[in-house]
Coordinates of C-alpha atoms in Angstrom, one line a residue:
Chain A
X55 CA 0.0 0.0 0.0
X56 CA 1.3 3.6 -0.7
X57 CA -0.1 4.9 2.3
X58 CA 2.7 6.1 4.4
X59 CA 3.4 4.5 7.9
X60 CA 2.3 6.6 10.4
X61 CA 5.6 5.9 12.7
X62 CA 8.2 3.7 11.5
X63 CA 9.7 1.3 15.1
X64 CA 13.4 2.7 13.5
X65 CA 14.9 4.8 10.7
X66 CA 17.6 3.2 9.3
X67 CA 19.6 5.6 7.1
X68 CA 23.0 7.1 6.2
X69 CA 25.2 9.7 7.6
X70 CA 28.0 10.9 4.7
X71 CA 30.7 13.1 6.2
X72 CA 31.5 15.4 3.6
X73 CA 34.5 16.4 5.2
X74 CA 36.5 13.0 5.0
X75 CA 34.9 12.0 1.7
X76 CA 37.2 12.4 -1.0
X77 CA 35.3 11.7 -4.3
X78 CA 37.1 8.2 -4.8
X79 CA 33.9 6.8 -6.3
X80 CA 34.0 3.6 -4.6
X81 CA 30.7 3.3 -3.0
X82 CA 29.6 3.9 -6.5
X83 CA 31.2 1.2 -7.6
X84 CA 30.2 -1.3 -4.7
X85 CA 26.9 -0.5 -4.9
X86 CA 26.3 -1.3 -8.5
X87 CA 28.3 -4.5 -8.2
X88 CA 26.3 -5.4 -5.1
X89 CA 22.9 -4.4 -6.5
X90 CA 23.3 -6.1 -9.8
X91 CA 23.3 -9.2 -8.4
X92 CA 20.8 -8.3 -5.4
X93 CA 17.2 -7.2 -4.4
X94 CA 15.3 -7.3 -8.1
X95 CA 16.8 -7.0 -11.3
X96 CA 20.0 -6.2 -12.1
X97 CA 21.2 -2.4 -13.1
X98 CA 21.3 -2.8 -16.8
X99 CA 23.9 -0.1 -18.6
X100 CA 23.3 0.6 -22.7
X101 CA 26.0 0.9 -24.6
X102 CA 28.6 0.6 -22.1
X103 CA 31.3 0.2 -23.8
X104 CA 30.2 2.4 -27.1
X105 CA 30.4 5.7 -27.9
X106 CA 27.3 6.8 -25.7
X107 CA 27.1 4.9 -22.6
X108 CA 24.6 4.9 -20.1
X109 CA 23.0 3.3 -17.2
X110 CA 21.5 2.8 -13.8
X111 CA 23.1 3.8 -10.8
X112 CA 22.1 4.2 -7.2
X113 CA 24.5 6.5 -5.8
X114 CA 26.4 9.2 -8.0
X115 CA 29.0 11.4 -6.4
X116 CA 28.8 15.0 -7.3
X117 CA 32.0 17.5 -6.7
X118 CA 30.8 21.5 -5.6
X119 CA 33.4 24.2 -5.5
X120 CA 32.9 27.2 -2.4
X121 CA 34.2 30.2 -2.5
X122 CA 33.9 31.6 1.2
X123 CA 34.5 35.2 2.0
X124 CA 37.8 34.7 3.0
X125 CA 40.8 32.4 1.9
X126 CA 41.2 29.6 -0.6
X127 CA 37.8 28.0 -2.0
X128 CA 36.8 24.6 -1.3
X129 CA 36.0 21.8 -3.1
X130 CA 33.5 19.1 -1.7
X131 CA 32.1 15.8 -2.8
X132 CA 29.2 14.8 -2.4
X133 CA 27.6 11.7 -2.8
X134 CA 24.1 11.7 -3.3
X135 CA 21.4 8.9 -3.3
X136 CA 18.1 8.0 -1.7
X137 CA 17.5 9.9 1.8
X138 CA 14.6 7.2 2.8
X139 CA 12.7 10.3 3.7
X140 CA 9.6 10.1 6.2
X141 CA 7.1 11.9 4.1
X142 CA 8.4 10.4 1.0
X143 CA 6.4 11.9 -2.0
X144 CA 7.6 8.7 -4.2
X145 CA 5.6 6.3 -2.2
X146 CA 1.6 8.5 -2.1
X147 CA 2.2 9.0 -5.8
X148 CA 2.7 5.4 -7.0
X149 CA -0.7 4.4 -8.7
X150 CA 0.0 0.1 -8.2
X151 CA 1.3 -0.1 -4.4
X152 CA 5.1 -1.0 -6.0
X153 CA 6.6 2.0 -3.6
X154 CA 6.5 1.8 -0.7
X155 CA 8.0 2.5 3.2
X156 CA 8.4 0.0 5.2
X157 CA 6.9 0.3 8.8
X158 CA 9.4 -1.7 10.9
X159 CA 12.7 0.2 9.9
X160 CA 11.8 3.2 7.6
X161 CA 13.3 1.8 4.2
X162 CA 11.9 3.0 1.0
X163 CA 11.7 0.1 -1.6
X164 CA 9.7 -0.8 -5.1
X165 CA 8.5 -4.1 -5.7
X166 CA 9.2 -4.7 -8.8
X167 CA 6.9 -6.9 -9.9
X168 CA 3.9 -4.5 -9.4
X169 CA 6.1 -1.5 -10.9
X170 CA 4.8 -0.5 -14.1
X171 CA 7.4 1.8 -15.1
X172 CA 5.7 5.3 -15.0
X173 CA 8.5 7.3 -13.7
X174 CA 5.9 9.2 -11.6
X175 CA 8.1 8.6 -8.8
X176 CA 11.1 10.0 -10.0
X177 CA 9.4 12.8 -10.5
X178 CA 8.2 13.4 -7.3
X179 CA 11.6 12.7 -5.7
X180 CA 13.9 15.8 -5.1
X181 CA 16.8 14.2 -4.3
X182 CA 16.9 12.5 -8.0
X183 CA 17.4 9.1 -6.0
X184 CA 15.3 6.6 -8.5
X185 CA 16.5 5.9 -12.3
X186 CA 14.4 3.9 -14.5
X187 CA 16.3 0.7 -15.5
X188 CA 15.8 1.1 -19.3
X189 CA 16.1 -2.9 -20.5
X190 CA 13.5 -4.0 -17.1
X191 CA 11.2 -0.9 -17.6
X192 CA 11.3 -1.1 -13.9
X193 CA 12.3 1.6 -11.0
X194 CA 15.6 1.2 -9.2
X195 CA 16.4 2.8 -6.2
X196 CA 18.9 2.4 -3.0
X197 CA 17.5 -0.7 -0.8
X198 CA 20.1 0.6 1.5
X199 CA 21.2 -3.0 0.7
X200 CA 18.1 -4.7 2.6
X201 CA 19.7 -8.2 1.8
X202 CA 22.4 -7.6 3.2
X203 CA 21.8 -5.7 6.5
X204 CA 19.9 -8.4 7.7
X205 CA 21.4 -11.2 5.9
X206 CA 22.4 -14.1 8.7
X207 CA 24.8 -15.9 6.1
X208 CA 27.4 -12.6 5.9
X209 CA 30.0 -12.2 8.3
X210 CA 28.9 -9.8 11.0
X211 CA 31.2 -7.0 9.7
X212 CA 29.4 -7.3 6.0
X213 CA 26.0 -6.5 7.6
X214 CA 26.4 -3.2 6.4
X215 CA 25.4 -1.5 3.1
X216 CA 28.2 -2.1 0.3
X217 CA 28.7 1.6 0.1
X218 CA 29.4 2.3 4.1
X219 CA 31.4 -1.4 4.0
X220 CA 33.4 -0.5 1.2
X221 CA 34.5 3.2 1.8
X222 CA 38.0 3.9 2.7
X223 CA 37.8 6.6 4.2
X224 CA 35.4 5.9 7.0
X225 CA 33.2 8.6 5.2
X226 CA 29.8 6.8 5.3
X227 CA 28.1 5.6 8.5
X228 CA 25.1 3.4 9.1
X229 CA 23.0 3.2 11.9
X230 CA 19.2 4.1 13.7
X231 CA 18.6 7.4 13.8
X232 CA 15.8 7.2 15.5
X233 CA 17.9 6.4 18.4
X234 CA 19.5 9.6 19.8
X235 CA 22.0 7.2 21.3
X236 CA 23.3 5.3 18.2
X237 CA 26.8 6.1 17.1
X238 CA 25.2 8.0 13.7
X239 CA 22.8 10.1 16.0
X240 CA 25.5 11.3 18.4
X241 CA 27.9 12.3 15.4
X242 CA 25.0 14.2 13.6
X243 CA 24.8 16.3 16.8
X244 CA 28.6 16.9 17.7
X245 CA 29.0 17.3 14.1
X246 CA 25.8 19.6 13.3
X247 CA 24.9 17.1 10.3
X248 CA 21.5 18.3 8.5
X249 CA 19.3 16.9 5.9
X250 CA 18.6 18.0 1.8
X251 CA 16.1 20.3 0.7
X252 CA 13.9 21.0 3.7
X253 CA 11.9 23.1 2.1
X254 CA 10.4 20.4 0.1
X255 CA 8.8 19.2 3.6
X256 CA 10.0 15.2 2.9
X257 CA 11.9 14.4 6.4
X258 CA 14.6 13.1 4.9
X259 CA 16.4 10.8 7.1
X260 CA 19.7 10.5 5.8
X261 CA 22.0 13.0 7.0
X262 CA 25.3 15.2 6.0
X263 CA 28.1 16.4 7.7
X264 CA 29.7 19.7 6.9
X265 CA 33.1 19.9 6.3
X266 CA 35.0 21.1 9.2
X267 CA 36.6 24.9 9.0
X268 CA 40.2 24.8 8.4
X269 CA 42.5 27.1 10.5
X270 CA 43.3 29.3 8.1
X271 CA 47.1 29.5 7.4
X272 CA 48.5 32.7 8.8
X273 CA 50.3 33.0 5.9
X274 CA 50.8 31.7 2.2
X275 CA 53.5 29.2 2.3
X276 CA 54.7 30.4 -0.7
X277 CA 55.6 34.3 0.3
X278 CA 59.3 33.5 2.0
X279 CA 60.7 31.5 -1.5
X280 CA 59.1 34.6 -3.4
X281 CA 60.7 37.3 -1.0
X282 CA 64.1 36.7 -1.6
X283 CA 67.0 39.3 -0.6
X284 CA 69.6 40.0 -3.3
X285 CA 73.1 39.6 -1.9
X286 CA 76.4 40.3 -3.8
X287 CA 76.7 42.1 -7.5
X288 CA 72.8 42.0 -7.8
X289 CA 72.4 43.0 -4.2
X290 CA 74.4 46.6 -5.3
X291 CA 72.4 46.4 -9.1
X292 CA 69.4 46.1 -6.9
X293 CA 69.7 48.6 -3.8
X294 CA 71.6 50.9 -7.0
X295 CA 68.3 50.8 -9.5
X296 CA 65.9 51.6 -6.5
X297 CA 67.6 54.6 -5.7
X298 CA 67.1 56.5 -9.7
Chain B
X292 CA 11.2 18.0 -18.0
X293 CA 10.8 15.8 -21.1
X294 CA 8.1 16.4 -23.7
X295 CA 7.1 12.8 -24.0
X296 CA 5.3 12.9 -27.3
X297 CA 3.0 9.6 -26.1
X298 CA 1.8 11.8 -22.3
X299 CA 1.4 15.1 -24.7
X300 CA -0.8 12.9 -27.1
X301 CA -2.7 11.3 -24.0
X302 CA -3.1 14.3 -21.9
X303 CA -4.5 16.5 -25.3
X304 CA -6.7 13.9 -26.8
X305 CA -7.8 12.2 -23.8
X306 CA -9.1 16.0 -22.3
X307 CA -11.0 16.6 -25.6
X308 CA -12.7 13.7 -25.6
X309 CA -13.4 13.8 -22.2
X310 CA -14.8 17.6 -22.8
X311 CA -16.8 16.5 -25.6
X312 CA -18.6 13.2 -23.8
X313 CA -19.3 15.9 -21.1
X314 CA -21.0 18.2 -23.5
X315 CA -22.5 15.0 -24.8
X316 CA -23.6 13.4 -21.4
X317 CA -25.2 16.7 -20.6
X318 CA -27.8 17.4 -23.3
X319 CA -26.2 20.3 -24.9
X320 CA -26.0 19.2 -28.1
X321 CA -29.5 17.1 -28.9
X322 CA -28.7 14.3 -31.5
X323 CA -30.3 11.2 -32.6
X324 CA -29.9 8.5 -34.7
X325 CA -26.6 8.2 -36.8
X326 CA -25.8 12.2 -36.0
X327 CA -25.6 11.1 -32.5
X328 CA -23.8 7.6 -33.0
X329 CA -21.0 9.6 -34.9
X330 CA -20.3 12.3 -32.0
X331 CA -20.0 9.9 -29.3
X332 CA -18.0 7.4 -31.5
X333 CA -15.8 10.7 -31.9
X334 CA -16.2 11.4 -28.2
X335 CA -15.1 7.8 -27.2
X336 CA -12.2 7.2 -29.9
X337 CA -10.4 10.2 -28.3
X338 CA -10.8 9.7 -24.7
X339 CA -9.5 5.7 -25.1
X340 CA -7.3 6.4 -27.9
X341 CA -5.7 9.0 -25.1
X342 CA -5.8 6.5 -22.8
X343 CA -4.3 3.9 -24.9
X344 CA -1.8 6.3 -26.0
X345 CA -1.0 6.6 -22.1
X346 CA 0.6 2.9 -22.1
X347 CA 3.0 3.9 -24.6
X348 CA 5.0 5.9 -21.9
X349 CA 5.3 2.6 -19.3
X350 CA 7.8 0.1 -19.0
X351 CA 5.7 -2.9 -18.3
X352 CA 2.4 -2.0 -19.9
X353 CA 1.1 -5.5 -19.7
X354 CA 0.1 -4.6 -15.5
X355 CA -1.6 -1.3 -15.6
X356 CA -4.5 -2.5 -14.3
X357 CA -2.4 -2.7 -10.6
X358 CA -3.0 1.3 -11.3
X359 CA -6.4 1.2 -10.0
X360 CA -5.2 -0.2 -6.6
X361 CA -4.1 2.9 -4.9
X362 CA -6.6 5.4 -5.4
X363 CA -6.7 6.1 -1.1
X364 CA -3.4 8.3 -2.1
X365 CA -2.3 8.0 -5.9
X366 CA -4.2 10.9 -8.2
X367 CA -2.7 8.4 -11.4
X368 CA -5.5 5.4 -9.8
X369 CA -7.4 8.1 -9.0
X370 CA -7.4 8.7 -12.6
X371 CA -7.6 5.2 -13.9
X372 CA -10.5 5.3 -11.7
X373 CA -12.5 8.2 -12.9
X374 CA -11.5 7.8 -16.5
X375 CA -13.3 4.2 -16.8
X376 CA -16.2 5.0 -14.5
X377 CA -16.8 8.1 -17.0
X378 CA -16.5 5.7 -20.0
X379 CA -18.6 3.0 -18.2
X380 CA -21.5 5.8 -16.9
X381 CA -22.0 7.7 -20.2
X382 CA -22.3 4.3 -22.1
X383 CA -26.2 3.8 -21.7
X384 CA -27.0 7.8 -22.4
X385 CA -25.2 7.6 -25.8
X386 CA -26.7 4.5 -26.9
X387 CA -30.1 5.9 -25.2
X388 CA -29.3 9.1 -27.8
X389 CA -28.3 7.1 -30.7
X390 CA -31.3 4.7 -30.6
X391 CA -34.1 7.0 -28.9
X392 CA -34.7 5.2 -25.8
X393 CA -35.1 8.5 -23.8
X394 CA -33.6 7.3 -20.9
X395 CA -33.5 10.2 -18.2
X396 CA -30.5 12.9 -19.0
X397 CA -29.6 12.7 -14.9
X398 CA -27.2 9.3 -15.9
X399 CA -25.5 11.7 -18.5
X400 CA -24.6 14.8 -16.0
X401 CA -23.5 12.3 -13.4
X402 CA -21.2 10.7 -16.4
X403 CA -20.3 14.4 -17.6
X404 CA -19.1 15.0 -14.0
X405 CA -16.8 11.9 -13.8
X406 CA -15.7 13.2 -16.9
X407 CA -14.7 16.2 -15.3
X408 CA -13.5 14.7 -12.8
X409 CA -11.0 12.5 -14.5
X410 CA -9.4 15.7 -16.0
X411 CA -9.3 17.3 -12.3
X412 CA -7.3 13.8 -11.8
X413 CA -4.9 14.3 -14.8
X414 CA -4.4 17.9 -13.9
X415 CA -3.8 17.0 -10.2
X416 CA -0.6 14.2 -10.9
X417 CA 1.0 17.5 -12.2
X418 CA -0.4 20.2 -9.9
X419 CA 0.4 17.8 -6.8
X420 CA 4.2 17.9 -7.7
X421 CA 6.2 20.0 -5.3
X422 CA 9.5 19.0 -7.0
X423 CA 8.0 20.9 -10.1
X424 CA 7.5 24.2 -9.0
X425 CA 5.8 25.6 -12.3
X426 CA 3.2 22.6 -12.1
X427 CA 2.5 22.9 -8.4
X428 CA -0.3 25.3 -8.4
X429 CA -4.4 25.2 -8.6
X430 CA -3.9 27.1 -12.3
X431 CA -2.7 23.7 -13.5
X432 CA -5.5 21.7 -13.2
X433 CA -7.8 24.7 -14.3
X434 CA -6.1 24.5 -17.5
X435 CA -6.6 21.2 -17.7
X436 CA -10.4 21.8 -17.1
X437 CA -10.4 24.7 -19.1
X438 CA -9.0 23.3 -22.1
X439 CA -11.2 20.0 -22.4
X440 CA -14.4 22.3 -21.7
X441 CA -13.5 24.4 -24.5
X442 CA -12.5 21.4 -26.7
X443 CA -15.8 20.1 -26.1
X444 CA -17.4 23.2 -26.7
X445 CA -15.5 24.1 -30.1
X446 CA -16.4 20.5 -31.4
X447 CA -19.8 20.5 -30.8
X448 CA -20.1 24.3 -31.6
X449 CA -21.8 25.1 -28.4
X450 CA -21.3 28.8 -29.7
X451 CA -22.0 31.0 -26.2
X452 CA -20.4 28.6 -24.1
X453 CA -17.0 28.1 -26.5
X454 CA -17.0 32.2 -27.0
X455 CA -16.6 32.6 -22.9
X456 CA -14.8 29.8 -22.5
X457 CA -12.0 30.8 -25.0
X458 CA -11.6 34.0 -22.9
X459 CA -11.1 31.8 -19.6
X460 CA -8.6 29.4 -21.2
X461 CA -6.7 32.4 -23.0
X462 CA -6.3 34.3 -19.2
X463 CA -5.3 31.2 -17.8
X464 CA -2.6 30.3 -20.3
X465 CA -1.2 33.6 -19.5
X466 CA -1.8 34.1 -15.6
X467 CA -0.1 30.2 -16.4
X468 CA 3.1 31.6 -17.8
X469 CA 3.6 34.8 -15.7
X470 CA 3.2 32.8 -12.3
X471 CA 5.0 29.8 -13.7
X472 CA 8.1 31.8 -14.7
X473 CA 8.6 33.5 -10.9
X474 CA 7.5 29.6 -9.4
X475 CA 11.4 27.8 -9.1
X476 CA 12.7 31.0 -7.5
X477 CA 9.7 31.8 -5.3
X478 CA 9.9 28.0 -3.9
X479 CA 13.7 28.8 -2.5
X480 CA 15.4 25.4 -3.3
X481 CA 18.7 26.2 -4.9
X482 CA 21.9 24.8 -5.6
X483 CA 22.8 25.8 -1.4
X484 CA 19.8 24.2 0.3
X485 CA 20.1 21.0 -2.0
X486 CA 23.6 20.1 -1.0
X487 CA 23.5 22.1 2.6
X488 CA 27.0 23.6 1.1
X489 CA 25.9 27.2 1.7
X490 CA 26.9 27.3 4.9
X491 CA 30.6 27.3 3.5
X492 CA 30.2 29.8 0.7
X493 CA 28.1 29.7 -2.7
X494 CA 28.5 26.6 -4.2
X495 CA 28.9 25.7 -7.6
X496 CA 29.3 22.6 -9.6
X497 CA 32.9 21.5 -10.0
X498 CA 32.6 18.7 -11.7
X499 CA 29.6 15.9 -12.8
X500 CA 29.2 12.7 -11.1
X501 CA 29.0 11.2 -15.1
X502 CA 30.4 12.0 -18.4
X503 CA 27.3 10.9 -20.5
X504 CA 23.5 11.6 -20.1
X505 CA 21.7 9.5 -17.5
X506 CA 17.8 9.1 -17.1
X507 CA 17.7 11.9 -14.8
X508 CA 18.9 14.1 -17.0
X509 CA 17.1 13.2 -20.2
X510 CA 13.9 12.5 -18.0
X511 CA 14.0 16.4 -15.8
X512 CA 16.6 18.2 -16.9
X513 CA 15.0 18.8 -20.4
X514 CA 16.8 22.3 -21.5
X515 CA 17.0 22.0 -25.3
X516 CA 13.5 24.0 -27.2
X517 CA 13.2 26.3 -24.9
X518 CA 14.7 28.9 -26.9
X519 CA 11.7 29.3 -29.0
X520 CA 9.6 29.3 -25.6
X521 CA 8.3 33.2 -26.4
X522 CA 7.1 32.9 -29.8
X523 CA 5.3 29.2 -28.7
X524 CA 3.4 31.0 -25.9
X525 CA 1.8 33.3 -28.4
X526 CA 1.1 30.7 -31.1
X527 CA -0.4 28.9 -28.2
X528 CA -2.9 31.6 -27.2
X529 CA -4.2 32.7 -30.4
X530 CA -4.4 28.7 -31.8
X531 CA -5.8 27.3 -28.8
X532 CA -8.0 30.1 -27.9
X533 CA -8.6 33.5 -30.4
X534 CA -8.0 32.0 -33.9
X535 CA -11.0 29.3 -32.5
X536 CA -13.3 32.5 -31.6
X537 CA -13.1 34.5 -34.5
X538 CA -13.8 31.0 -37.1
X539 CA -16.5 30.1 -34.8
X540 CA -18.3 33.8 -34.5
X541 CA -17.7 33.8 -38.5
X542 CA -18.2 30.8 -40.5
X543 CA -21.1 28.5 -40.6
X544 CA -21.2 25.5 -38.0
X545 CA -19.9 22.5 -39.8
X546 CA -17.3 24.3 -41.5
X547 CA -16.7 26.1 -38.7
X548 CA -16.5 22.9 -36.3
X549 CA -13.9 20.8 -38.4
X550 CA -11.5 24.3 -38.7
X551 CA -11.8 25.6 -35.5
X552 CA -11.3 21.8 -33.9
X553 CA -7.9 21.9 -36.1
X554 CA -6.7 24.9 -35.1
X555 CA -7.7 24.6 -31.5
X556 CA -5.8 21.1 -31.7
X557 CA -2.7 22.7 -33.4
X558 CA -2.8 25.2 -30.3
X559 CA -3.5 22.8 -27.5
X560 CA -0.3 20.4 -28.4
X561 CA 1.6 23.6 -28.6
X562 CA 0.4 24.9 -25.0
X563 CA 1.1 20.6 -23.7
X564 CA 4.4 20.8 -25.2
X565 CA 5.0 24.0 -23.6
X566 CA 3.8 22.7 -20.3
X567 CA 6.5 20.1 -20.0
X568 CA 9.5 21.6 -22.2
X569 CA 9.6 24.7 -19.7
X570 CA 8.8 23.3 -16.7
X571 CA 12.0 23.2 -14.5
X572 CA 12.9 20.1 -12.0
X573 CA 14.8 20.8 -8.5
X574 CA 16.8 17.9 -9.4
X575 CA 18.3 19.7 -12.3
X576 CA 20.5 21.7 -9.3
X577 CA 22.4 19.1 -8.6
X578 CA 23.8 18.8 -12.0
X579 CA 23.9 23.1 -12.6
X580 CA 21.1 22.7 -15.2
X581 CA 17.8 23.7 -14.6

């Protein structure tokens, strides 16, 4: 049904730290190898190795340059994919009950065999989180890998999403943040993390964590190598030609 | 977002044909015999050929009937819904016109209403989008209204009616365009609140997650043919609405109905085009492109 859950008993999301991300574009990676052999079918590419590829992914990491009022700008990536928000406009539009939220943890999933490919959904979505898979005619989105959070034949330490598991850089964390006690609730509140868009009124519950302000450097390391004193013949040319 | 030719097909025929079985259902244009059987065959062939033409646009075509399951919260089952009960409703007052059975005209305003109502529904899937600022307004479904009223009207030369009704459809197009244009900034998402990166500074985009096109930004980020988006507006207008008028208030009524139809067509795919080629996604932030 694409009636919305009224509570959800958690809200299992992710927490991306934008400061220690550094664009490598492995959770991209993990999570399409991990998702085309995983929940529904698998995310079909055209033309992949042509002259105009193309195809589904679930997480695409973006790169934004700052300029703040002061200092050297700042460049940031920023990986972006389903937010499993609490008012999630994808679910109420879906005409065949494929979308939907599930009540005991918060995940937004389609069931793809009710899914008639309308793309309503991805409309309705924000965030730009669901791509049509072109050869299925079905909608794909993050499952924040729901076969393998729960899944009682991985090693404990795989029970995460392939994305958080695979990152190198500690960047992405997965947890209830429901809970104002799990790990990724207390570093959203020492590290001020906030959601997407909130004047599109979805709840998202996925959060992001600003990069941290670097201590400016007092000085530009460059300055002493530039401001070099002339000694000798050139030091007299030098000291000479400033004087006429 | 992307001018689908299949939804721009749907959404124009589907609304005229819904207009004229209203005008139909109601009485307004008293017919009988074969005069009657060939307007409500014309009625009917362009509210299911929309419809059909609707299932061009899916992936899996073959279970769109699950679309009628959701209708407590979806306004596309909501549609599904309305659309067939319309078809299903007005069936015995057309056959009661074609072969004179004088049933009573109450079955054909309650079918004329659902036929209204299934517009309200296709307008509504638009209107309810708040990731589509230009879309997300009451004025959308209005012209949805508007334009399959006047359809209706123009093909059935209901002459008062289609005269006032041009009017309505030609302010709305235009109250349409001013608000719509002012809509993306008067929402407040921008490129800042999407990624949260204002705090730092303005952001802008360094570089793209992808090389090559992707379905998010053939699907919402449509930014080719707007250029011509000024001199479209006014064709619309005077198609869709004055050109209509001034054949109608002039030539005799069946030359008048076939010409005016045409033109009124030529407009109304012209204003649906419109509709979607200028109407801007939040999504398109992330990538820069609006």
């Amino acid at each position: 049904m694409t009636a919305l859950p009224e509570t959800t008993a958690r809200k299992l999301g992710l927490v991306i730290d934008l400061d220690t991300c550094v664009g490598c574009q492995a959770c991209v990676t993990a999570c399409k190898g991990w998702n085309d052999q995983g929940y529904g079918v698998p995310l079909s590419d055209q033309d992949p190795y042509g002259a105009d590829p193309s195809g589904v992914f679930l997480n695409r990491v973006h790169a934004y340059q700052m300029q703040p009022p002061e200092g050297a700008s700042v460049v940031v990536n920023f990986p972006r994919s389903c937010l499993h928000c609490e008012v999630a406009p994808c679910v109420t539009v879906c005409p065949t009950g494929a979308s939907f939220k599930r009540a005991e943890d918060g995940i937004v999933l389609v069931n793809e065999d009710a899914c008639i490919g309308c793309g309503l959904c991805a409309w309705a979505c924000p965030y730009g989180a669901r791509e049509m898979d072109a050869a299925a005619g079905v909608m794909k989105k993050c499952t924040l890998c729901v076969d393998r959070i729960y899944n009682d034949n991985l090693a404990p330490e795989d029970r995460l999403p392939a994305c958080v598991r695979t990152c190198p850089t500690g960047a992405r964390h997965f947890g209830d943040l429901s809970d104002p006690g799990s790990a990724v609730s207390r570093l959203v509140a020492e590290r001020e993390g906030y959601a997407l868009m909130p004047e599109m009124e979805t709840k998202p519950v996925n959060r992001y964590l600003p990069p941290r302000r670097k201590g400016a450097a007092g000085v530009a390391p460059l300055v002493p190598l530039v401001d070099v004193q002339a000694t000798g013949l050139a030091g007299w040319l030098d000291r000479m030609l400033g004087k006429i | 977002m992307h001018p689908a030719p299949s939804v721009i097909l749907f959404t124009v025929l589907s609304g005229l044909g819904f207009g004229v079985l209203a005008v139909l259902g109601l009485g307004a244009l008293p017919l009988a015999g074969w005069a009657a059987a060939f307007a409500w065959g014309l009625g009917y062939a362009l509210a299911v050929g929309g419809l059909g033409a609707s299932t061009f646009h899916l992936g899996n075509p073959q279970r769109a009937w699950r679309a009628f399951s959701q209708w407590r919260t979806s306004w596309l089952s909501r549609e599904a819904w309305a659309s067939v009960a319309a078809l299903l409703v007005l069936a015995p007052t057309a056959m009661s016109d074609v072969f004179g059975w004088g049933l009573p005209r109450i079955l054909g305003g309650l079918g004329a209403a659902l036929a209204a109502l299934a517009v309200l529904c296709t307008g509504m899937i638009y209107a309810q989008l708040r990731t589509v600022p230009r879309w997300n307004h009451w004025i959308t479904p209005a012209l949805f209204l508007a334009f399959a009223a006047l359809g209706g009207a123009i093909v059935t030369v209901r002459l008062p009616w289609a005269l006032g009704l041009c009017a309505i459809l030609a302010g709305l197009l235009v109250a349409a365009f001013q608000r719509g244009d002012g809509a993306f900034a008067a929402r407040g998402a921008t490129l800042g609140s999407a990624t949260g990166l204002d705090r730092l500074g303005a952001p802008a985009v360094f570089e793209l997650p992808h090389s090559g096109p992707n379905y998010l930004t053939r699907e919402m980020i449509f930014v080719v043919g707007r250029r011509h988006a000024a001199k479209l507006r006014v064709l619309a207008v005077v198609l869709a609405c004055l050109l209509p008028a001034a054949i109608l208030a002039a030539l005799p009524a069946p030359v008048a109905a076939v010409l005016a139809t045409a033109v009124h067509l030529a407009g109304a795919f012209a204003a649906r085009w419109l509709f979607f080629a200028e109407a801007e996604h939040v999504v398109g932030l992330y990538y820069g492109r609006r």
